[in-house]
Coordinates of C-alpha atoms in Angstrom, one line a residue:
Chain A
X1 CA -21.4 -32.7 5.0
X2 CA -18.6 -30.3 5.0
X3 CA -19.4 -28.9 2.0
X4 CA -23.4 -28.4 3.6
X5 CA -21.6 -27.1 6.6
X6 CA -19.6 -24.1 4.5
X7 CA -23.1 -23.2 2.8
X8 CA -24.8 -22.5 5.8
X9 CA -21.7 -20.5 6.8
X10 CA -21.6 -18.5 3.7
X11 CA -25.9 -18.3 3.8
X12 CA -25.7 -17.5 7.6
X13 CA -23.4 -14.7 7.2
X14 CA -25.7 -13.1 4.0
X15 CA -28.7 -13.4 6.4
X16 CA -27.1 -12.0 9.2
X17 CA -25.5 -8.7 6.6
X18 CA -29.4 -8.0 5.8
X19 CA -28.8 -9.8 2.0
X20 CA -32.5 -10.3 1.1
X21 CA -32.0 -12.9 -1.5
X22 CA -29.8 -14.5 0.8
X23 CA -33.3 -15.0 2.7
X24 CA -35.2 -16.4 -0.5
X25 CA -32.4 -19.2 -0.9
X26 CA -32.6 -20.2 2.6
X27 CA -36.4 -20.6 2.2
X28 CA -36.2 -22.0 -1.4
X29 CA -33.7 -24.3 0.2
X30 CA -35.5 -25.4 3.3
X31 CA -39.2 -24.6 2.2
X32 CA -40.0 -29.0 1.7
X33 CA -38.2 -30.3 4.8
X34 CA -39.9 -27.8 6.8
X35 CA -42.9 -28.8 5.2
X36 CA -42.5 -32.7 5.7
X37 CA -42.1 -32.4 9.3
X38 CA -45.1 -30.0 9.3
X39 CA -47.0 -32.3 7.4
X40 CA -46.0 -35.9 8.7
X41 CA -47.2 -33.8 12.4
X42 CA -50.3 -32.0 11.3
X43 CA -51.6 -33.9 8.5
X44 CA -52.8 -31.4 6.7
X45 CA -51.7 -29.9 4.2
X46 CA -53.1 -26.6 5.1
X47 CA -52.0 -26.3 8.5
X48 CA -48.5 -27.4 7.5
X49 CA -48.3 -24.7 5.3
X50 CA -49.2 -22.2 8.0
X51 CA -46.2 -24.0 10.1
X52 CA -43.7 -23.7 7.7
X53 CA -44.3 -20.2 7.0
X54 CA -44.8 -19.3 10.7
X55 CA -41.1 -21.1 10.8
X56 CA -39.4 -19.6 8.4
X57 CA -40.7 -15.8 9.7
X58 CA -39.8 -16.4 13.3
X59 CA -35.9 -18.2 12.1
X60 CA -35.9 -14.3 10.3
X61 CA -37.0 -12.6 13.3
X62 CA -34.5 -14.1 15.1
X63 CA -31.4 -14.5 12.9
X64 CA -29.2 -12.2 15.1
X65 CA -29.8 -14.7 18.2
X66 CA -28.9 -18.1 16.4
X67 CA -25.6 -18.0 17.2
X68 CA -24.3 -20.3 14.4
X69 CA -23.5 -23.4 16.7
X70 CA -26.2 -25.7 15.0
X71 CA -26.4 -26.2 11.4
X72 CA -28.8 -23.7 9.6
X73 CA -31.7 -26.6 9.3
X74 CA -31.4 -28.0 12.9
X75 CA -32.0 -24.5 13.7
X76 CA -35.2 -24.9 11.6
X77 CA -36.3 -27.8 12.5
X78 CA -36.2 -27.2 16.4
X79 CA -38.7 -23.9 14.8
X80 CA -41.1 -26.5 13.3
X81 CA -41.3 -28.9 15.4
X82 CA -41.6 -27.3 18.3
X83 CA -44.4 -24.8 16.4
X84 CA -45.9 -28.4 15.5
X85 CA -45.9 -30.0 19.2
X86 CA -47.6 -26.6 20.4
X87 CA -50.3 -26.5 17.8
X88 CA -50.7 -30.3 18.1
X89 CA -51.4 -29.4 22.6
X90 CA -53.2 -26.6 21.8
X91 CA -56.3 -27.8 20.4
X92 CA -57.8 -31.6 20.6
X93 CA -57.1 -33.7 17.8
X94 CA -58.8 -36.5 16.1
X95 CA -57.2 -39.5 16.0
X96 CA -58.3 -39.9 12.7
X97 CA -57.1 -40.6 9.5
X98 CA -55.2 -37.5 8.0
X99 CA -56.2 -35.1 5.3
X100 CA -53.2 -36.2 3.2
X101 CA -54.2 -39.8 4.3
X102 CA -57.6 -39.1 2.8
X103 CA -56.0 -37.8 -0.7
X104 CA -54.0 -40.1 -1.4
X105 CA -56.9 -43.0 -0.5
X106 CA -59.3 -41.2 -2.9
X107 CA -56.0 -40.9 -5.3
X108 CA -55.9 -44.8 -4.6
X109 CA -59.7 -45.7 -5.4
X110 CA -59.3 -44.0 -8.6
X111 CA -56.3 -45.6 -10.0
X112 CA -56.7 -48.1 -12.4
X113 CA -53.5 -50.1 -12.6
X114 CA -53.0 -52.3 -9.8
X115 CA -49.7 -51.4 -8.6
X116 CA -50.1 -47.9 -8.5
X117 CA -53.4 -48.7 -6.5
X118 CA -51.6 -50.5 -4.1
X119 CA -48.7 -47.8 -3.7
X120 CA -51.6 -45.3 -3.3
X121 CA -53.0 -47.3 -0.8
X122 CA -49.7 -48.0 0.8
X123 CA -49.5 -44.7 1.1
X124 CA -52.4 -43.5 2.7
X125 CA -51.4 -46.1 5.4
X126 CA -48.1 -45.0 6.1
X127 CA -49.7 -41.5 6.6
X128 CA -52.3 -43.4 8.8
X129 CA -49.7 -45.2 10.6
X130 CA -47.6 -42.0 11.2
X131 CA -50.7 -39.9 12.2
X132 CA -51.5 -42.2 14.8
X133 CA -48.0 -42.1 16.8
X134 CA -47.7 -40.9 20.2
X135 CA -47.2 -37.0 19.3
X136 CA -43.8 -37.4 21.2
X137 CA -42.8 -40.6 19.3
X138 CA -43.9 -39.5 15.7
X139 CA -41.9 -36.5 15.6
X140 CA -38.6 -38.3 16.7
X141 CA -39.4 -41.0 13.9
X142 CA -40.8 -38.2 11.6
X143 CA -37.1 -36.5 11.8
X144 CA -35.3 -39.5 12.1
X145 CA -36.8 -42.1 9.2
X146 CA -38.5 -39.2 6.8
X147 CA -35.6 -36.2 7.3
X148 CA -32.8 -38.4 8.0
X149 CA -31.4 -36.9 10.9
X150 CA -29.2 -39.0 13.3
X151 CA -29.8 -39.7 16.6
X152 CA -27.7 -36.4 17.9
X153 CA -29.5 -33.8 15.6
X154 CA -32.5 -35.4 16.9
X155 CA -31.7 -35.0 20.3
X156 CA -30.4 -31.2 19.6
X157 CA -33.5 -30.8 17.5
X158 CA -36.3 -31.4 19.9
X159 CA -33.8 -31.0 23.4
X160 CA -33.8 -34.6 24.5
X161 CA -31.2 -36.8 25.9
X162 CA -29.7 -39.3 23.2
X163 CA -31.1 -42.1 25.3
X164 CA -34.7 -41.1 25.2
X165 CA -34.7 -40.4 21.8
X166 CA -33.1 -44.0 20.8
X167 CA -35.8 -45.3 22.8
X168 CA -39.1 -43.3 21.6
X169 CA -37.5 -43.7 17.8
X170 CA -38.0 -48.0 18.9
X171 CA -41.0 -47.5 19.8
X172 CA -42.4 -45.7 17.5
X173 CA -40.9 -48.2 14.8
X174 CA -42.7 -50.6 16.9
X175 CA -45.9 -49.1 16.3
X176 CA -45.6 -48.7 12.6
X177 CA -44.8 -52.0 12.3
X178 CA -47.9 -53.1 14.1
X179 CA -49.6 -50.6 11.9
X180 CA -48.6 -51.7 8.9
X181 CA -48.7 -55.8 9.2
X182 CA -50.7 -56.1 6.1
X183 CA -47.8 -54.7 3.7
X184 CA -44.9 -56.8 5.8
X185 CA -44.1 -60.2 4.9
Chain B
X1 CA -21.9 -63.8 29.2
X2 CA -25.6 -64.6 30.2
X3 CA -27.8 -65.7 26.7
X4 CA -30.2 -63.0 25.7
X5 CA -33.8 -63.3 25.4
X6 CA -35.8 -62.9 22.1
X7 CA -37.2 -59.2 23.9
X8 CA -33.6 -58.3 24.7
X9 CA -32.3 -59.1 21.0
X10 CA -35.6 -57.3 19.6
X11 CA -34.9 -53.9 21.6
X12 CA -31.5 -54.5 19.4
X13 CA -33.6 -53.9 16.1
X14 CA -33.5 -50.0 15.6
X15 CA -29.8 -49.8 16.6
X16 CA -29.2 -52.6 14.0
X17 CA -30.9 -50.2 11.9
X18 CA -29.4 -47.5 12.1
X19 CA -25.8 -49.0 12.7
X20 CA -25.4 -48.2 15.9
X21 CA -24.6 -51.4 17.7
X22 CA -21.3 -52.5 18.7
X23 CA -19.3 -55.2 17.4
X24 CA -20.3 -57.3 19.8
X25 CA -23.7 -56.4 20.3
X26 CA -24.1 -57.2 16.6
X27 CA -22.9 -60.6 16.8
X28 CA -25.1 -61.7 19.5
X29 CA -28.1 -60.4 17.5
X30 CA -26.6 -62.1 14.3
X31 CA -26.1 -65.5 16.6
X32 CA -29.7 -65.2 18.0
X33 CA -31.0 -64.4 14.8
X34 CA -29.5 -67.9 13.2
X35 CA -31.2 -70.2 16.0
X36 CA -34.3 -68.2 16.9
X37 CA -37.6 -69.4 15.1
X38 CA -39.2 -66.2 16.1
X39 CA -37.3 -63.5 15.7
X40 CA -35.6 -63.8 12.2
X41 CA -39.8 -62.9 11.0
X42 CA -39.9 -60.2 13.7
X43 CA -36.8 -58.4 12.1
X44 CA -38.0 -59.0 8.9
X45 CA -40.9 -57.1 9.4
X46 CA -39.4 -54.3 11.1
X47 CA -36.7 -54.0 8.7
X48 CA -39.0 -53.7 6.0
X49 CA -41.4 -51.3 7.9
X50 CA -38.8 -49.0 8.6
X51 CA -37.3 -49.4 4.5
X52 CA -41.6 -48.3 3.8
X53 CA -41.5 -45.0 6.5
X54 CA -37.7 -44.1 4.8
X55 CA -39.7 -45.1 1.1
X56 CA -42.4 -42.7 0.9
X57 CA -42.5 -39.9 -1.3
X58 CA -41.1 -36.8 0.3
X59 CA -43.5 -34.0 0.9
X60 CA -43.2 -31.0 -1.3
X61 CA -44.3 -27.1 -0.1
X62 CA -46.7 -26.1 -2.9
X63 CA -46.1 -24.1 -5.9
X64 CA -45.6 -20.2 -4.8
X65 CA -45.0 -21.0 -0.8
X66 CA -41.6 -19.1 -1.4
X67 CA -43.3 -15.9 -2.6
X68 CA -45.9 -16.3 0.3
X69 CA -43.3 -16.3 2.9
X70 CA -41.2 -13.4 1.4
X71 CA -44.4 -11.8 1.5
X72 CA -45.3 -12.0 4.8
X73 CA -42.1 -11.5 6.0
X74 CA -41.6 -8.3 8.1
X75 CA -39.9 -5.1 6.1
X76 CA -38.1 -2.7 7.8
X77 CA -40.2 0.4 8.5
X78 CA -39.2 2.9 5.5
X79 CA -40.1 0.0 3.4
X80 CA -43.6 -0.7 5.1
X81 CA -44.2 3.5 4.5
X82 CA -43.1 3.5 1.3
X83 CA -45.5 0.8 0.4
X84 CA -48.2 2.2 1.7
X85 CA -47.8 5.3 0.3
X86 CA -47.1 4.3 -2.8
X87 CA -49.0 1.1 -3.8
X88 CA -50.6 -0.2 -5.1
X89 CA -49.0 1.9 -7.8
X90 CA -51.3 2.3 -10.7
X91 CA -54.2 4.1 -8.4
X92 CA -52.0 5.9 -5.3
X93 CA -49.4 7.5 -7.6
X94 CA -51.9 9.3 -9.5
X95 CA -53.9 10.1 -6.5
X96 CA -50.8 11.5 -5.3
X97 CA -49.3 13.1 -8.1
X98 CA -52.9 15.0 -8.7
X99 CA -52.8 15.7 -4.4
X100 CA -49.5 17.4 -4.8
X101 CA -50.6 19.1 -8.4
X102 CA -53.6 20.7 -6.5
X103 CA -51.3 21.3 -3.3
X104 CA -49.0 23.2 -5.8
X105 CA -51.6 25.4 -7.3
X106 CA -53.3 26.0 -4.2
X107 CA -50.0 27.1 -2.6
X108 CA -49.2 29.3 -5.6
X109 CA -52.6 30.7 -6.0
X110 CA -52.4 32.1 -2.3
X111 CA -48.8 33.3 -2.1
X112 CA -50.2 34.9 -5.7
X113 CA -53.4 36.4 -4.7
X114 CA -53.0 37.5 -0.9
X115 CA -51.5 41.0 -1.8
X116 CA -53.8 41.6 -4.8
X117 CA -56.7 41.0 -2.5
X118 CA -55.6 42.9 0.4
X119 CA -54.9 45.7 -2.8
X120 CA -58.2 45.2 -3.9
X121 CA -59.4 45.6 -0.5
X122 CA -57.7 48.9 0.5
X123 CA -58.6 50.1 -3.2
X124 CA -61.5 48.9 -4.5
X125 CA -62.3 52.3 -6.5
X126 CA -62.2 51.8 -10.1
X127 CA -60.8 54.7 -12.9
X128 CA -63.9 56.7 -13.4
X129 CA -65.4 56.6 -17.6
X130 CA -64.9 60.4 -17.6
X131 CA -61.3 60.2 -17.2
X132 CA -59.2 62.0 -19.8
X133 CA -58.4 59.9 -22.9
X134 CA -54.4 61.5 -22.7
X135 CA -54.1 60.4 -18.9
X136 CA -51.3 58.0 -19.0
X137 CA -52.4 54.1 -17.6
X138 CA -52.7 53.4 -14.1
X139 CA -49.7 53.0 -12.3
X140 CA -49.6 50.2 -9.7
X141 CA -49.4 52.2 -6.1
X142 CA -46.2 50.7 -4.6
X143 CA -44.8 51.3 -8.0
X144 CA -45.8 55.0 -8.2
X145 CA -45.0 55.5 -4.7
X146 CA -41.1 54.5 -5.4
X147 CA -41.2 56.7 -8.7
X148 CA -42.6 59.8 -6.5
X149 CA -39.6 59.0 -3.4
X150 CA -37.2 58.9 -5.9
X151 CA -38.0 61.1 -8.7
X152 CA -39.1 64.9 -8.4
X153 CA -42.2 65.7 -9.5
X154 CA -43.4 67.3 -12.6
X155 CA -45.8 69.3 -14.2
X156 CA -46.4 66.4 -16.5
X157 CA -46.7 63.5 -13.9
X158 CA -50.2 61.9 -13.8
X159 CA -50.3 63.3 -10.4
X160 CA -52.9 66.0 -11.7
X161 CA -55.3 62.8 -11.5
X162 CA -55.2 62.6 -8.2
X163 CA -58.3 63.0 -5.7
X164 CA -55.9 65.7 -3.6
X165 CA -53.3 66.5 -5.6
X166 CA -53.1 69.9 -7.4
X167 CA -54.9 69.4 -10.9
X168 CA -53.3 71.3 -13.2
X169 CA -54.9 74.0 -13.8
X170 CA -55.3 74.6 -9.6
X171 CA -51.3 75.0 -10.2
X172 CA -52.0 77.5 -12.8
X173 CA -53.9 79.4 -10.6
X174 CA -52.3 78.9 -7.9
X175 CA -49.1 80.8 -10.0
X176 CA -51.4 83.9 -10.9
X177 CA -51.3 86.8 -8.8
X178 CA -55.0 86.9 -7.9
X179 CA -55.8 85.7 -4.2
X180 CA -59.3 84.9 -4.9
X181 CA -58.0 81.9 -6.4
X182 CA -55.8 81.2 -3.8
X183 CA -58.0 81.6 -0.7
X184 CA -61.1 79.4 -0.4
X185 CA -64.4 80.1 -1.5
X186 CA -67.3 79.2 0.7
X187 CA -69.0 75.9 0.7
X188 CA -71.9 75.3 -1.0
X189 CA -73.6 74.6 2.1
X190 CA -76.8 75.6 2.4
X191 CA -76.8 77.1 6.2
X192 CA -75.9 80.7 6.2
X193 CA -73.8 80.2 9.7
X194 CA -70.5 81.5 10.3
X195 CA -68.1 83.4 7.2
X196 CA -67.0 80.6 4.9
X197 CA -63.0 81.2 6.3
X198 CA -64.1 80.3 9.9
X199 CA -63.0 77.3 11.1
X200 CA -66.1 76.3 12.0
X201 CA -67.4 76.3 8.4
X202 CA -64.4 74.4 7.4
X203 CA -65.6 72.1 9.9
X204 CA -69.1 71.7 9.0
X205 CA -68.2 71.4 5.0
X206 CA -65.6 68.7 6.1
X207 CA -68.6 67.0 7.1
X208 CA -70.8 67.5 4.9
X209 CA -68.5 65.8 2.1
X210 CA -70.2 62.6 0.8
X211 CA -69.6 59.6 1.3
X212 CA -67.5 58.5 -1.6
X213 CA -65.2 61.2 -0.9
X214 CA -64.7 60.2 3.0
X215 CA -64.2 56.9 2.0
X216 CA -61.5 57.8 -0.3
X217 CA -60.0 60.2 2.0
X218 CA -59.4 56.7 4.3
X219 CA -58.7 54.5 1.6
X220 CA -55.7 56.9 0.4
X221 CA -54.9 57.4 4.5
X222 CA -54.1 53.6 4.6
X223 CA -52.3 53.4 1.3
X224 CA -50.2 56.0 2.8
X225 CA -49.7 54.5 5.8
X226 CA -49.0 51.0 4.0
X227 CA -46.5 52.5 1.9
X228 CA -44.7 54.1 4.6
X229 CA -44.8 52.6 7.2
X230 CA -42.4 54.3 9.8
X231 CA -45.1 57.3 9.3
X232 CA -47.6 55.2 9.4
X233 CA -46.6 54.1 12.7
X234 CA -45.6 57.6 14.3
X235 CA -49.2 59.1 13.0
X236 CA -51.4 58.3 15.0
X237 CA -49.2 59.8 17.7
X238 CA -48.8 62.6 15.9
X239 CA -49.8 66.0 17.9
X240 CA -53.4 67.4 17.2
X241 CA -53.7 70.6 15.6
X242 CA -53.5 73.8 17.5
X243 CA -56.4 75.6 17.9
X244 CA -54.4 78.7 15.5
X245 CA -53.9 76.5 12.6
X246 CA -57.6 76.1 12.0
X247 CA -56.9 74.5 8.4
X248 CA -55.3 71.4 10.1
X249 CA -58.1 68.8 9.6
X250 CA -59.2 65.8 12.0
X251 CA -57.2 62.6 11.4
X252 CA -60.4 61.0 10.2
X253 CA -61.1 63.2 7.6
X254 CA -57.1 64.1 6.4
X255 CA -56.5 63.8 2.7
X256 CA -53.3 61.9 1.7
X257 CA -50.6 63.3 0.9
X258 CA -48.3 61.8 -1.9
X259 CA -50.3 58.4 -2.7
X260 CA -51.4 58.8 -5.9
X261 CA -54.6 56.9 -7.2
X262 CA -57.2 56.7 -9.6
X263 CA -58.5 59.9 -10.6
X264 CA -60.9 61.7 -8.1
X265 CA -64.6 60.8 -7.8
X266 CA -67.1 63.0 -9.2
X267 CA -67.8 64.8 -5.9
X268 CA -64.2 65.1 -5.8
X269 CA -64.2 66.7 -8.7
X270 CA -67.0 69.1 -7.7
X271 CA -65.5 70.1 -5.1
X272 CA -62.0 71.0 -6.4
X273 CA -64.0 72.4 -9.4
X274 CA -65.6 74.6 -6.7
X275 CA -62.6 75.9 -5.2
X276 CA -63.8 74.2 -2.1
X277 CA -61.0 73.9 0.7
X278 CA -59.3 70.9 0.4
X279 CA -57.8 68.8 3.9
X280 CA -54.5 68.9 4.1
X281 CA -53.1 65.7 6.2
X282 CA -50.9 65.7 8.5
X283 CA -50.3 61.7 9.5
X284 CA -47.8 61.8 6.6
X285 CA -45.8 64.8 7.4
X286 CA -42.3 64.5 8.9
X287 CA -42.5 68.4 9.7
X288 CA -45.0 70.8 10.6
X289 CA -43.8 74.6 10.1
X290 CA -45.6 78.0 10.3
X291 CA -44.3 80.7 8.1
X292 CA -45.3 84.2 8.7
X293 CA -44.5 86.3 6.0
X294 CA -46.7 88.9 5.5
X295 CA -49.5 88.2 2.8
X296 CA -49.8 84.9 2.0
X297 CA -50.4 85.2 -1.5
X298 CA -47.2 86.1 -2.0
X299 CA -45.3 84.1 0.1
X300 CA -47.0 80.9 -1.2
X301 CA -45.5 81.9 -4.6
X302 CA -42.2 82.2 -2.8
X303 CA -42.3 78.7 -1.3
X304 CA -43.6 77.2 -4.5
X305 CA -40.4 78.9 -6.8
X306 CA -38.5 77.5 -3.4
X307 CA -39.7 74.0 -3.4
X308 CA -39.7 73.7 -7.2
X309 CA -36.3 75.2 -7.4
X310 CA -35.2 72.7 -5.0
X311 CA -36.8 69.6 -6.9
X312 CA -39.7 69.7 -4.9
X313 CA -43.1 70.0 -5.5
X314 CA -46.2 71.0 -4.0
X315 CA -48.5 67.8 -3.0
X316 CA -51.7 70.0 -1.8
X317 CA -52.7 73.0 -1.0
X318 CA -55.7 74.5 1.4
X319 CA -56.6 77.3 2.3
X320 CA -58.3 78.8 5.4
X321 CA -59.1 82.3 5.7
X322 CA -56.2 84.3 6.1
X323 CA -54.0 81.4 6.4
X324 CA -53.3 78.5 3.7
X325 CA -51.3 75.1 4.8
X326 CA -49.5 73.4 1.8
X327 CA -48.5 70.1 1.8
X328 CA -45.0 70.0 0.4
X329 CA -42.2 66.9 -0.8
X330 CA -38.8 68.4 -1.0
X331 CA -35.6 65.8 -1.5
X332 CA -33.9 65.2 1.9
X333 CA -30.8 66.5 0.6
X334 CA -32.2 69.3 -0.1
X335 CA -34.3 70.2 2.6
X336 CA -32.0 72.0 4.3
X337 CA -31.3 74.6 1.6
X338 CA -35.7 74.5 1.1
X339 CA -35.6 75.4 5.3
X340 CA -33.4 78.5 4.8
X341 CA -35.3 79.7 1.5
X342 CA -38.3 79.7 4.0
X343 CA -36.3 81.8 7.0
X344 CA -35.3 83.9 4.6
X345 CA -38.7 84.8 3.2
X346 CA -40.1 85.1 7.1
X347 CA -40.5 83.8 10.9
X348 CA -40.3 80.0 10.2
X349 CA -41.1 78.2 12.8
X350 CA -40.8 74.0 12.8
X351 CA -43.6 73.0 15.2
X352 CA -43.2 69.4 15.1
X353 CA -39.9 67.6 13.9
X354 CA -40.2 64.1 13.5
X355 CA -37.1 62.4 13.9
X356 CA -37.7 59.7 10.9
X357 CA -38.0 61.5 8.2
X358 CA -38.8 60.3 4.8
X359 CA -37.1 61.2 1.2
X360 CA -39.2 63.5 0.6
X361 CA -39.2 65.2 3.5
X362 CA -42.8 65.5 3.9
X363 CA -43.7 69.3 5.1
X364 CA -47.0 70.7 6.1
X365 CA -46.3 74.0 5.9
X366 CA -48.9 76.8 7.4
X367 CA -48.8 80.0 5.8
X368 CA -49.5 83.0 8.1
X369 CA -49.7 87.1 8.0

């Protein structure tokens, strides 16, 4: 953690001197987590793209703001999933199963060997499961159980109090559990 | 303590999870756990529904998302000019190297061919096919303009081919002792009006010339004028003739005076041939004088052993009854010493001084009984 700490430091202060490469590694660095969360939101693969691109041009438009306090992907993170929540209120959703969900179903019918039919399938329900969270629940489990964050980076991340996050993160758990009976003993 | 209820010790789950409970709050879940017949399944299931959200394959941005985003990403401004100016490379630096190619030539051609056309404008006559095969080459006029300020003139200078200038042989004549020669003859006009010396007939054969020749006579006027441009300026301001110097012609029609060009037209020729009086100008005279010296003849020898002697020369010559007006180009320096030649061979009188004079000192000089 310390050593992650003095990276962004070092990486922070490239960004901030103009380095451009120092740009490309802070994208090559933070290009899938940005994507999960966009993906785990959106479910699409498409639209997540679009998300994590949109988040990584805004972090450079606004390097000489971030004023170094939270790690380099917090910062991100509170980018994408706040670029996520807004697209997610802009426009009506389905509450349907996700593109991603439908992928890895077709990847599922196609398999041959049992197990890997059954992970395929397992997968497409987790996706399932995950799609159909409360918007507010599913990215505080999204960031939580699929980035690892703990419960005060989630908190700083999406501006919460500790408390509500603790409790939308049960919740949510709740409701993937209740989702996902079939694959629990 | 008060005994917790199976949805109290559930709500424990996530923190259990995520080992966040205290000590004690783990052992009362850990106690309920061991006696509850519900809730040891419950956390079962949530423990392994949270291990299957933490076990899923982690996303991964597809191949080239990197490039995308550095792509999109904003440039600063002399980047975002320079790449539209310049690519794609292989079709806008061509484009652009042939734009500035073509700007180039166009440039040079212009800076090139603006004074040859306004040349070619003032001068558009051409060396005639009769011209004497031992005549030297054309001279460019700015070039033979600086050769006649700086250099006196001489009998062998090509300015025998010029429209105005004493030929040759005129000089010959001019030398021998005979006045017929010197004074004018008629025009070949065909009205029988007024004597040939009159004024008036110089008049009406000034306008009778074709033409070719008035055209020349204003082509040389503006070389003069363009090649000397302080007298080109002061000319047109220049006083009119008096009415006793009858041989002083209208600005319109004035020869030039030192310009040398191509040789003379063939009605030029004619009328030089023909002894014809020839107009003397005075827009590029710096002085104006009158000399009465008794015959003319004579004193027009005088002045013309004066100006020669002086490094001078005689640029025209006309004649008008009693009277002849030459043209003359003496040195500066040495116009002084040219002046008292001319008081000492009679009444000199400067009618006009000019205060920028040239080198030569441009003279019109009237000759009078």
């Amino acid at each position: 953690m310390r050593e992650k700490l003095a990276d962004d430091a070092a990486l922070l202060a490239q960004l901030r001197a103009g380095d451009g490469p120092a740009f490309e590694t802070l994208v090559t660095t933070y290009q899938h987590r940005v994507f999960g969360v966009a993906l785990r939101m959106l479910g699409s693969r498409a639209e997540a793209e679009d998300i994590a691109q949109e988040t990584f041009l805004r972090a450079h438009r606004a390097l000489g703001e971030f004023r170094g306090e939270a790690r380099l992907g917090t910062w991100l993170y509170a980018i994408a999933s706040r670029l996520c929540l807004n697209r997610l209120a802009s426009a009506p959703r389905r509450h349907e199963q996700s593109d991603e969900a439908a992928v890895l179903r077709h990847a599922a019918e196609s398999a041959d060997a049992g197990a890997v039919l059954e992970q395929r399938e397992l997968a497409a329900a987790l996706h399932d499961a995950i799609a159909a969270l409360p918007e507010e629940r599913r990215i505080v489990v999204v960031l939580r159980d699929l980035e690892g964050l703990d419960y005060e980076e989630v908190a700083e991340v999406l501006g919460l109090p500790l408390n509500t996050v603790r409790t939308r993160l049960h919740r949510a758990r709740l409701d993937l559990k209740a989702k996902l009976e079939r694959w629990l003993p | 303590m008060a005994a917790l209820t199976c949805t109290d010790i559930r709500e424990l789950f996530s923190a259990r999870i995520d080992d966040t409970l205290s000590a004690e709050e783990r052992a009362r879940l850990d106690a309920h756990l061991a006696t509850c017949a519900e809730c040891p399944r419950e956390w079962q299931s949530f423990e392994r529904s949270v291990a299957l959200v933490r076990g899923m394959e982690p996303a991964r941005a597809s191949g080239g998302f990197v490039d995308r985003v550095l792509a999109a990403r904003p440039r600063p401004w002399y980047r975002r000019l320079g790449r539209s100016l310049l690519v794609p490379w292989p079709v806008k630096l061509p484009l652009e190297a042939a734009a500035i190619v073509l700007v180039a030539g166009l440039a040079i051609l212009i800076v090139q061919g603006s004074p040859e056309l306004q040349q070619a404008a003032r001068a558009p006559v051409t060396p005639p096919a009769s011209m004497p095969p031992a005549a030297p080459p054309p001279v460019p006029v700015a070039k033979r303009e600086s050769a006649q300020r700086t250099t006196p003139r001489t009998s062998a200078s090509p300015e025998g081919q010029r429209l105005y200038a004493l030929p040759d042989e005129a000089k010959e004549r001019a030398s021998e002792p005979a006045p017929a020669d010197v004074r004018a003859e008629p025009p070949r006009s065909l009205d029988a009006g007024p004597p040939a010396g009159s004024p008036r007939v110089a008049a009406e054969s000034r306008a009778k010339k074709t033409d070719a020749v008035q055209t020349l006579t204003r082509q040389d006027t503006e070389r003069d004028r363009a090649a000397a441009p302080g007298q080109a300026a002061s000319a047109p301001a220049a006083p009119a003739p008096t009415a006793s110097a009858p041989a002083a012609p209208p600005a319109e029609a004035l020869a030039p005076s030192s310009a040398g060009t191509a040789a003379p037209a063939p009605a030029a020729r004619a009328m030089q041939k023909s002894g014809e009086l020839r107009n003397v100008t005075a827009a590029g005279a710096s002085v104006q004088a009158r000399l009465a010296a008794g015959d003319p003849a004579t004193s027009e020898r005088a002045v013309r052993d004066l100006v020669t002697r002086a490094g001078g020369r005689i640029v025209s010559r006309a004649g008008d009854g009693d009277a002849a007006v030459l043209e003359l180009a003496v040195p500066a320096d040495r116009w002084d010493e040219v002046q008292r030649g001319l008081q000492a061979l009679g009444s000199l009188r400067l009618d006009d001084t000019r205060g920028n004079r040239t080198d030569p000192v441009r003279i019109l000089l009237r000759l009078e009984r």
